[in-house]
Amino acid sequence: MGEIFHHDGRPVAFSPRRVLKQVIELYEAEGWKPVIAPEFEFYFIAKPEDYVSEFQPPSGRAGLTRETLHPMGLDAIDRFDDLFVALYSACEAQGLQIGTLTQEAGPAQYEVNFNHSDALDAADRAFLFKRTMRRIGLDHGVVASFMAKPYKTHYGSAMHLHQNVLDLETGDNLFADEAGDSDWLRSHVAGLQTYLPQAMPLFAPYPNSYRRFARYLSSPINTHWGHDNRSVGFRVPVSPRKARRVENRVPGADVNPYLAIAASLACGYLGMKHGLQPDKALDSDAYKSNEQELPTNYWVALEIMERCDPLRDVLGDSFITLLSNIKNYEYEEFDMLITPWEREHLLLNV
């Protein structure tokens, strides 16, 4: 979470925290202040003996390795009560301002919500939270994993981003007016619809990230938007005028918080700056739509991002170039691996 500077004091343009600051400065130049509230999903996993076998959920206080999958259930939280008490104590000591805790749909899968704050503070707190959660988990005999898809048959984990924009001078929420959703909100959504697919390497940064985007598993597969619709990529929750916001449901829990928040705000900024208009809000099941689909693998996502000049302008040309080089190297290394599936199905059968 530190920043890097040249010897003459100039900030290094591709430092992740600097990339986010650069986007915030663009908002400030327009008289706007972005506000962010992340939600983190994560799994507790029994400490693995190796990295070959499939992960297993921990037993918890009840001695059960698989809790009954009751989302929002209190009993599953109670089974790790000591761990959560330690987590909240550590977060309070660091001023991380985390809010509610809920059980999610997977075995030993949970979600922590953050209180809203300015974008840079939200990224700092999200970064520290991930480190804190992992350490508290190890102290209590489990691995706290922010992998986007640790289990092949269970739900993935996301970092949903609730975002809105205030008027710097008045403090008013630009996303709502007397009639409901404002034109600013609609343009912000349109920017997300237009540019998020081109920024996917910042929302899905690893090969595992793309396994999360599966139909009917609570993760978006396209860029539709709607009101209180949890099947779309961009949800506008039911809320009063002061709290009107957009929830970006695309980022995985495995993201770099600085880069994911920067990219999400960059997309919205481009929409607001150029007065883009979204399509009609969807009030049906987005999983039944094959339109506006997100990139489904990292090679396609990288290629699209590298060609997107507006994102290069907002996030920085040197940053996009460096990120592309690093990710191409990572993915080439990944593609050289021989998987257990290949050994099982091809060794004696081809």
Short mmCIF file of C-alpha atoms in Angstrom, two decimals:
data_model
loop_
_atom_site.label_atom_id
_atom_site.label_comp_id
_atom_site.label_asym_id
_atom_site.label_seq_id
_atom_site.Cartn_x
_atom_site.Cartn_y
_atom_site.Cartn_z
CA MET A 1 0.00 0.00 0.00
CA GLY A 2 3.04 2.23 -0.23
CA GLU A 3 3.85 4.45 -3.17
CA ILE A 4 6.97 4.57 -5.33
CA PHE A 5 8.80 7.73 -6.34
CA HIS A 6 11.64 8.55 -8.69
CA HIS A 7 14.80 10.12 -7.26
CA ASP A 8 13.62 13.56 -8.32
CA GLY A 9 10.36 13.14 -6.37
CA ARG A 10 8.05 12.35 -9.28
CA PRO A 11 5.56 9.54 -8.50
CA VAL A 12 6.00 6.33 -10.46
CA ALA A 13 2.99 6.23 -12.77
CA PHE A 14 2.35 2.49 -12.51
CA SER A 15 2.34 2.27 -8.70
CA PRO A 16 -1.16 0.84 -7.94
CA ARG A 17 -1.94 3.44 -5.28
CA ARG A 18 -0.82 6.18 -7.69
CA VAL A 19 -3.05 4.79 -10.45
CA LEU A 20 -6.05 5.17 -8.12
CA LYS A 21 -4.97 8.67 -7.06
CA GLN A 22 -4.76 9.66 -10.73
CA VAL A 23 -8.37 8.60 -11.32
CA ILE A 24 -9.53 10.43 -8.18
CA GLU A 25 -7.79 13.59 -9.42
CA LEU A 26 -9.78 13.38 -12.66
CA TYR A 27 -13.00 13.32 -10.63
CA GLU A 28 -11.83 16.25 -8.50
CA ALA A 29 -11.06 18.28 -11.63
CA GLU A 30 -14.77 17.96 -12.51
CA GLY A 31 -15.90 18.94 -9.00
CA TRP A 32 -16.78 15.34 -8.09
CA LYS A 33 -15.86 13.07 -5.18
CA PRO A 34 -16.20 9.28 -5.64
CA VAL A 35 -17.39 7.24 -2.65
CA ILE A 36 -16.75 3.51 -2.31
CA ALA A 37 -17.98 0.71 -0.04
CA PRO A 38 -16.47 -2.73 -0.78
CA GLU A 39 -17.97 -6.09 0.14
CA PHE A 40 -15.56 -9.00 0.48
CA GLU A 41 -16.52 -12.66 0.15
CA PHE A 42 -14.01 -15.29 1.27
CA TYR A 43 -13.70 -18.91 2.34
CA PHE A 44 -12.19 -20.55 5.39
CA ILE A 45 -10.29 -23.60 4.17
CA ALA A 46 -8.62 -26.36 6.18
CA LYS A 47 -4.84 -26.01 5.99
CA PRO A 48 -3.86 -28.09 2.94
CA GLU A 49 -1.07 -30.65 3.08
CA ASP A 50 -0.18 -29.95 -0.54
CA TYR A 51 -1.34 -27.95 -3.54
CA VAL A 52 -2.43 -30.98 -5.57
CA SER A 53 -5.40 -32.27 -3.57
CA GLU A 54 -8.70 -30.41 -3.63
CA PHE A 55 -9.31 -28.01 -0.77
CA GLN A 56 -11.54 -29.02 2.16
CA PRO A 57 -13.62 -26.84 4.51
CA PRO A 58 -12.49 -26.68 8.17
CA SER A 59 -14.43 -28.37 10.95
CA GLY A 60 -15.26 -25.33 13.07
CA ARG A 61 -16.50 -25.44 16.65
CA ALA A 62 -19.16 -28.08 15.89
CA GLY A 63 -16.61 -30.52 14.48
CA LEU A 64 -18.38 -30.61 11.12
CA THR A 65 -16.43 -30.38 7.90
CA ARG A 66 -19.46 -29.32 5.86
CA GLU A 67 -21.96 -26.91 7.32
CA THR A 68 -25.52 -27.00 6.11
CA LEU A 69 -25.56 -24.43 3.36
CA HIS A 70 -27.95 -21.86 4.75
CA PRO A 71 -27.02 -18.40 3.45
CA MET A 72 -27.41 -15.69 6.11
CA GLY A 73 -27.47 -18.39 8.81
CA LEU A 74 -26.25 -17.48 12.29
CA ASP A 75 -25.12 -20.96 13.33
CA ALA A 76 -22.36 -21.08 10.73
CA ILE A 77 -20.96 -17.80 12.08
CA ASP A 78 -21.10 -19.12 15.65
CA ARG A 79 -18.92 -22.08 14.65
CA PHE A 80 -16.04 -19.65 14.07
CA ASP A 81 -17.00 -17.20 16.78
CA ASP A 82 -13.53 -16.96 18.38
CA LEU A 83 -11.99 -16.18 15.01
CA PHE A 84 -14.50 -13.45 14.21
CA VAL A 85 -14.11 -11.85 17.64
CA ALA A 86 -10.35 -11.67 17.01
CA LEU A 87 -10.97 -10.28 13.51
CA TYR A 88 -13.23 -7.47 14.67
CA SER A 89 -10.81 -6.60 17.48
CA ALA A 90 -7.88 -6.40 15.03
CA CYS A 91 -9.91 -4.36 12.54
CA GLU A 92 -11.04 -1.95 15.25
CA ALA A 93 -7.43 -1.44 16.36
CA GLN A 94 -6.52 -0.49 12.78
CA GLY A 95 -9.56 1.69 12.15
CA LEU A 96 -10.76 -0.47 9.27
CA GLN A 97 -14.44 0.26 9.93
CA ILE A 98 -15.91 -3.03 8.77
CA GLY A 99 -19.65 -3.43 9.06
CA THR A 100 -21.88 -6.47 8.87
CA LEU A 101 -20.77 -10.10 8.66
CA THR A 102 -22.89 -12.75 6.96
CA GLN A 103 -22.61 -16.36 5.89
CA GLU A 104 -22.62 -16.85 2.14
CA ALA A 105 -23.75 -19.81 0.01
CA GLY A 106 -20.59 -21.96 0.11
CA PRO A 107 -19.24 -24.12 2.95
CA ALA A 108 -17.44 -21.82 5.43
CA GLN A 109 -17.92 -18.90 3.01
CA TYR A 110 -18.54 -15.48 4.52
CA GLU A 111 -18.95 -11.85 3.53
CA VAL A 112 -17.79 -8.71 5.31
CA ASN A 113 -19.19 -5.31 4.34
CA PHE A 114 -17.26 -2.06 4.72
CA ASN A 115 -18.64 1.32 5.68
CA HIS A 116 -18.53 3.78 2.78
CA SER A 117 -15.69 6.30 2.51
CA ASP A 118 -13.62 8.13 -0.07
CA ALA A 119 -12.04 5.90 -2.68
CA LEU A 120 -8.42 5.95 -1.52
CA ASP A 121 -9.35 5.26 2.10
CA ALA A 122 -11.61 2.41 0.99
CA ALA A 123 -8.76 0.84 -0.99
CA ASP A 124 -6.31 1.19 1.92
CA ARG A 125 -8.78 -0.47 4.30
CA ALA A 126 -9.59 -3.25 1.84
CA PHE A 127 -5.89 -3.99 1.34
CA LEU A 128 -5.25 -4.11 5.10
CA PHE A 129 -8.36 -6.21 5.68
CA LYS A 130 -7.18 -8.97 3.35
CA ARG A 131 -3.83 -9.16 5.15
CA THR A 132 -5.52 -9.07 8.56
CA MET A 133 -8.05 -11.74 7.65
CA ARG A 134 -5.37 -14.11 6.39
CA ARG A 135 -3.27 -13.64 9.54
CA ILE A 136 -6.21 -14.08 11.94
CA GLY A 137 -7.21 -17.22 10.05
CA LEU A 138 -3.74 -18.76 10.40
CA ASP A 139 -3.71 -17.90 14.11
CA HIS A 140 -6.92 -19.95 14.43
CA GLY A 141 -5.81 -22.93 12.36
CA VAL A 142 -7.53 -22.16 9.04
CA VAL A 143 -6.65 -20.54 5.74
CA ALA A 144 -8.71 -17.47 4.84
CA SER A 145 -8.78 -17.59 1.05
CA PHE A 146 -9.69 -14.77 -1.32
CA MET A 147 -9.35 -16.97 -4.39
CA ALA A 148 -12.12 -16.20 -6.84
CA LYS A 149 -12.98 -19.90 -7.25
CA PRO A 150 -11.36 -22.27 -4.71
CA TYR A 151 -13.95 -25.06 -5.20
CA LYS A 152 -15.13 -26.31 -8.57
CA THR A 153 -18.67 -27.12 -7.37
CA HIS A 154 -19.32 -24.16 -5.06
CA TYR A 155 -19.89 -20.45 -5.48
CA GLY A 156 -17.02 -18.10 -6.20
CA SER A 157 -15.98 -15.13 -4.07
CA ALA A 158 -16.38 -11.51 -5.14
CA MET A 159 -15.40 -8.04 -4.04
CA HIS A 160 -18.56 -6.12 -4.88
CA LEU A 161 -18.03 -2.37 -5.16
CA HIS A 162 -20.78 0.02 -4.13
CA GLN A 163 -19.94 3.38 -5.69
CA ASN A 164 -21.50 6.78 -6.06
CA VAL A 165 -20.28 10.33 -6.68
CA LEU A 166 -20.78 13.45 -4.58
CA ASP A 167 -20.70 17.09 -5.60
CA LEU A 168 -17.46 18.38 -4.03
CA GLU A 169 -18.95 21.78 -3.25
CA THR A 170 -22.35 20.82 -1.83
CA GLY A 171 -21.80 17.21 -0.75
CA ASP A 172 -24.98 16.17 -2.58
CA ASN A 173 -25.22 12.71 -4.09
CA LEU A 174 -25.11 13.19 -7.87
CA PHE A 175 -26.70 9.80 -8.50
CA ALA A 176 -30.23 10.78 -7.43
CA ASP A 177 -32.70 13.59 -8.04
CA GLU A 178 -36.37 14.18 -7.27
CA ALA A 179 -37.40 11.78 -10.02
CA GLY A 180 -35.15 8.92 -8.85
CA ASP A 181 -32.06 7.87 -10.76
CA SER A 182 -30.23 10.92 -12.10
CA ASP A 183 -28.66 11.35 -15.52
CA TRP A 184 -25.28 11.17 -13.78
CA LEU A 185 -26.08 7.70 -12.46
CA ARG A 186 -27.23 6.54 -15.86
CA SER A 187 -24.07 7.86 -17.53
CA HIS A 188 -21.93 6.20 -14.85
CA VAL A 189 -23.67 2.89 -15.51
CA ALA A 190 -23.21 3.38 -19.26
CA GLY A 191 -19.49 3.90 -18.72
CA LEU A 192 -19.31 0.64 -16.79
CA GLN A 193 -21.23 -1.15 -19.51
CA THR A 194 -18.98 0.26 -22.23
CA TYR A 195 -15.53 0.01 -20.70
CA LEU A 196 -15.59 -2.66 -17.98
CA PRO A 197 -15.23 -5.55 -20.47
CA GLN A 198 -12.12 -3.78 -21.74
CA ALA A 199 -10.73 -3.48 -18.19
CA MET A 200 -11.38 -7.11 -17.20
CA PRO A 201 -7.74 -7.95 -16.31
CA LEU A 202 -8.16 -5.56 -13.36
CA PHE A 203 -11.37 -7.24 -12.17
CA ALA A 204 -10.34 -10.83 -13.01
CA PRO A 205 -6.53 -10.82 -12.74
CA TYR A 206 -5.74 -14.56 -12.78
CA PRO A 207 -6.74 -17.66 -14.78
CA ASN A 208 -8.71 -18.87 -11.75
CA SER A 209 -10.68 -15.60 -11.76
CA TYR A 210 -12.61 -16.55 -14.90
CA ARG A 211 -13.87 -19.82 -13.38
CA ARG A 212 -16.11 -17.71 -11.13
CA PHE A 213 -18.19 -16.38 -14.03
CA ALA A 214 -20.68 -19.23 -14.26
CA ARG A 215 -24.36 -19.01 -15.09
CA TYR A 216 -26.70 -19.20 -12.05
CA LEU A 217 -23.86 -19.15 -9.47
CA SER A 218 -24.45 -15.60 -8.20
CA SER A 219 -21.76 -14.03 -10.37
CA PRO A 220 -22.52 -11.85 -13.39
CA ILE A 221 -21.80 -13.07 -16.91
CA ASN A 222 -22.75 -9.90 -18.81
CA THR A 223 -22.98 -6.12 -18.46
CA HIS A 224 -26.72 -5.66 -17.98
CA TRP A 225 -27.93 -3.36 -15.20
CA GLY A 226 -31.09 -3.20 -13.15
CA HIS A 227 -32.75 -2.15 -9.92
CA ASP A 228 -32.22 -4.58 -7.04
CA ASN A 229 -31.51 -7.29 -9.62
CA ARG A 230 -28.77 -9.62 -8.38
CA SER A 231 -28.34 -11.41 -11.71
CA VAL A 232 -26.95 -8.34 -13.52
CA GLY A 233 -23.42 -6.98 -13.58
CA PHE A 234 -24.43 -3.55 -12.25
CA ARG A 235 -27.15 -3.38 -9.60
CA VAL A 236 -28.81 -0.24 -8.28
CA PRO A 237 -29.96 -1.20 -4.76
CA VAL A 238 -33.23 0.06 -3.34
CA SER A 239 -32.09 3.08 -1.35
CA PRO A 240 -33.04 6.64 -0.34
CA ARG A 241 -31.78 9.57 -2.36
CA LYS A 242 -28.72 10.14 -0.13
CA ALA A 243 -27.57 6.55 -0.50
CA ARG A 244 -28.38 5.98 -4.20
CA ARG A 245 -25.47 4.06 -5.69
CA VAL A 246 -24.35 1.46 -8.21
CA GLU A 247 -23.06 -1.94 -7.15
CA ASN A 248 -20.40 -3.30 -9.50
CA ARG A 249 -20.75 -7.08 -9.03
CA VAL A 250 -18.00 -8.10 -11.47
CA PRO A 251 -14.72 -7.89 -9.44
CA GLY A 252 -13.49 -11.07 -7.79
CA ALA A 253 -12.17 -11.23 -4.23
CA ASP A 254 -8.71 -11.89 -5.70
CA VAL A 255 -8.26 -8.37 -7.09
CA ASN A 256 -5.76 -5.73 -6.07
CA PRO A 257 -8.19 -3.32 -4.34
CA TYR A 258 -6.40 -0.21 -5.62
CA LEU A 259 -6.53 -1.34 -9.23
CA ALA A 260 -10.09 -2.71 -9.15
CA ILE A 261 -11.45 0.48 -7.57
CA ALA A 262 -9.42 2.62 -9.97
CA ALA A 263 -10.70 0.69 -12.98
CA SER A 264 -14.32 0.72 -11.81
CA LEU A 265 -14.21 4.47 -11.23
CA ALA A 266 -12.39 5.00 -14.53
CA CYS A 267 -15.19 3.30 -16.44
CA GLY A 268 -17.83 5.34 -14.64
CA TYR A 269 -15.84 8.54 -15.17
CA LEU A 270 -15.66 8.00 -18.92
CA GLY A 271 -19.42 7.51 -19.00
CA MET A 272 -20.09 10.69 -17.00
CA LYS A 273 -17.51 12.75 -18.88
CA HIS A 274 -18.92 11.87 -22.29
CA GLY A 275 -22.61 11.70 -21.38
CA LEU A 276 -23.01 8.04 -22.36
CA GLN A 277 -26.44 6.43 -22.06
CA PRO A 278 -27.08 2.88 -20.82
CA ASP A 279 -29.47 0.40 -22.29
CA LYS A 280 -32.84 -0.22 -20.63
CA ALA A 281 -32.65 -1.42 -17.05
CA LEU A 282 -33.25 -5.17 -16.92
CA ASP A 283 -36.03 -6.42 -14.66
CA SER A 284 -35.72 -10.07 -15.71
CA ASP A 285 -33.10 -12.81 -15.28
CA ALA A 286 -29.80 -11.67 -16.84
CA TYR A 287 -28.55 -15.26 -16.88
CA LYS A 288 -31.02 -15.98 -19.68
CA SER A 289 -29.38 -13.34 -21.87
CA ASN A 290 -26.51 -14.15 -24.20
CA GLU A 291 -25.94 -10.49 -25.01
CA GLN A 292 -23.23 -8.16 -23.66
CA GLU A 293 -21.23 -11.05 -22.34
CA LEU A 294 -18.00 -10.53 -20.41
CA PRO A 295 -14.68 -11.90 -21.70
CA THR A 296 -14.44 -15.54 -20.65
CA ASN A 297 -10.67 -16.03 -20.56
CA TYR A 298 -7.57 -14.02 -19.78
CA TRP A 299 -6.08 -14.03 -23.30
CA VAL A 300 -9.15 -12.35 -24.77
CA ALA A 301 -9.38 -9.91 -21.86
CA LEU A 302 -5.76 -8.85 -22.19
CA GLU A 303 -6.03 -8.33 -25.92
CA ILE A 304 -9.13 -6.15 -25.52
CA MET A 305 -7.57 -4.07 -22.74
CA GLU A 306 -4.37 -3.45 -24.70
CA ARG A 307 -6.38 -1.91 -27.55
CA CYS A 308 -8.54 0.41 -25.40
CA ASP A 309 -7.15 3.94 -25.80
CA PRO A 310 -9.65 5.65 -23.43
CA LEU A 311 -8.53 3.39 -20.57
CA ARG A 312 -4.90 4.08 -21.41
CA ASP A 313 -5.66 7.80 -21.18
CA VAL A 314 -7.32 7.50 -17.77
CA LEU A 315 -5.22 4.80 -16.09
CA GLY A 316 -1.92 5.63 -17.76
CA ASP A 317 -0.22 4.27 -20.85
CA SER A 318 2.85 3.04 -18.96
CA PHE A 319 0.65 1.24 -16.44
CA ILE A 320 -1.40 -0.60 -19.08
CA THR A 321 1.77 -1.56 -20.97
CA LEU A 322 3.52 -2.87 -17.85
CA LEU A 323 0.44 -4.75 -16.64
CA SER A 324 0.01 -6.39 -20.05
CA ASN A 325 3.64 -7.51 -20.12
CA ILE A 326 3.49 -8.96 -16.61
CA LYS A 327 0.18 -10.75 -17.17
CA ASN A 328 1.26 -12.17 -20.53
CA TYR A 329 4.33 -13.63 -18.81
CA GLU A 330 2.23 -15.04 -15.94
CA TYR A 331 -0.30 -16.61 -18.29
CA GLU A 332 2.36 -18.13 -20.54
CA GLU A 333 3.83 -19.77 -17.43
CA PHE A 334 0.37 -21.00 -16.38
CA ASP A 335 -0.34 -22.49 -19.80
CA MET A 336 2.80 -24.61 -19.56
CA LEU A 337 1.39 -26.55 -16.58
CA ILE A 338 0.13 -30.10 -17.12
CA THR A 339 -3.06 -30.47 -15.09
CA PRO A 340 -4.34 -33.54 -13.19
CA TRP A 341 -7.28 -33.64 -15.65
CA GLU A 342 -4.86 -34.03 -18.56
CA ARG A 343 -2.96 -36.80 -16.79
CA GLU A 344 -6.16 -38.65 -15.88
CA HIS A 345 -7.93 -38.42 -19.23
CA LEU A 346 -5.07 -38.44 -21.71
CA LEU A 347 -2.31 -40.65 -20.30
CA LEU A 348 -3.84 -43.99 -21.36
CA ASN A 349 -6.65 -42.87 -23.62
CA VAL A 350 -5.12 -41.01 -26.54
#
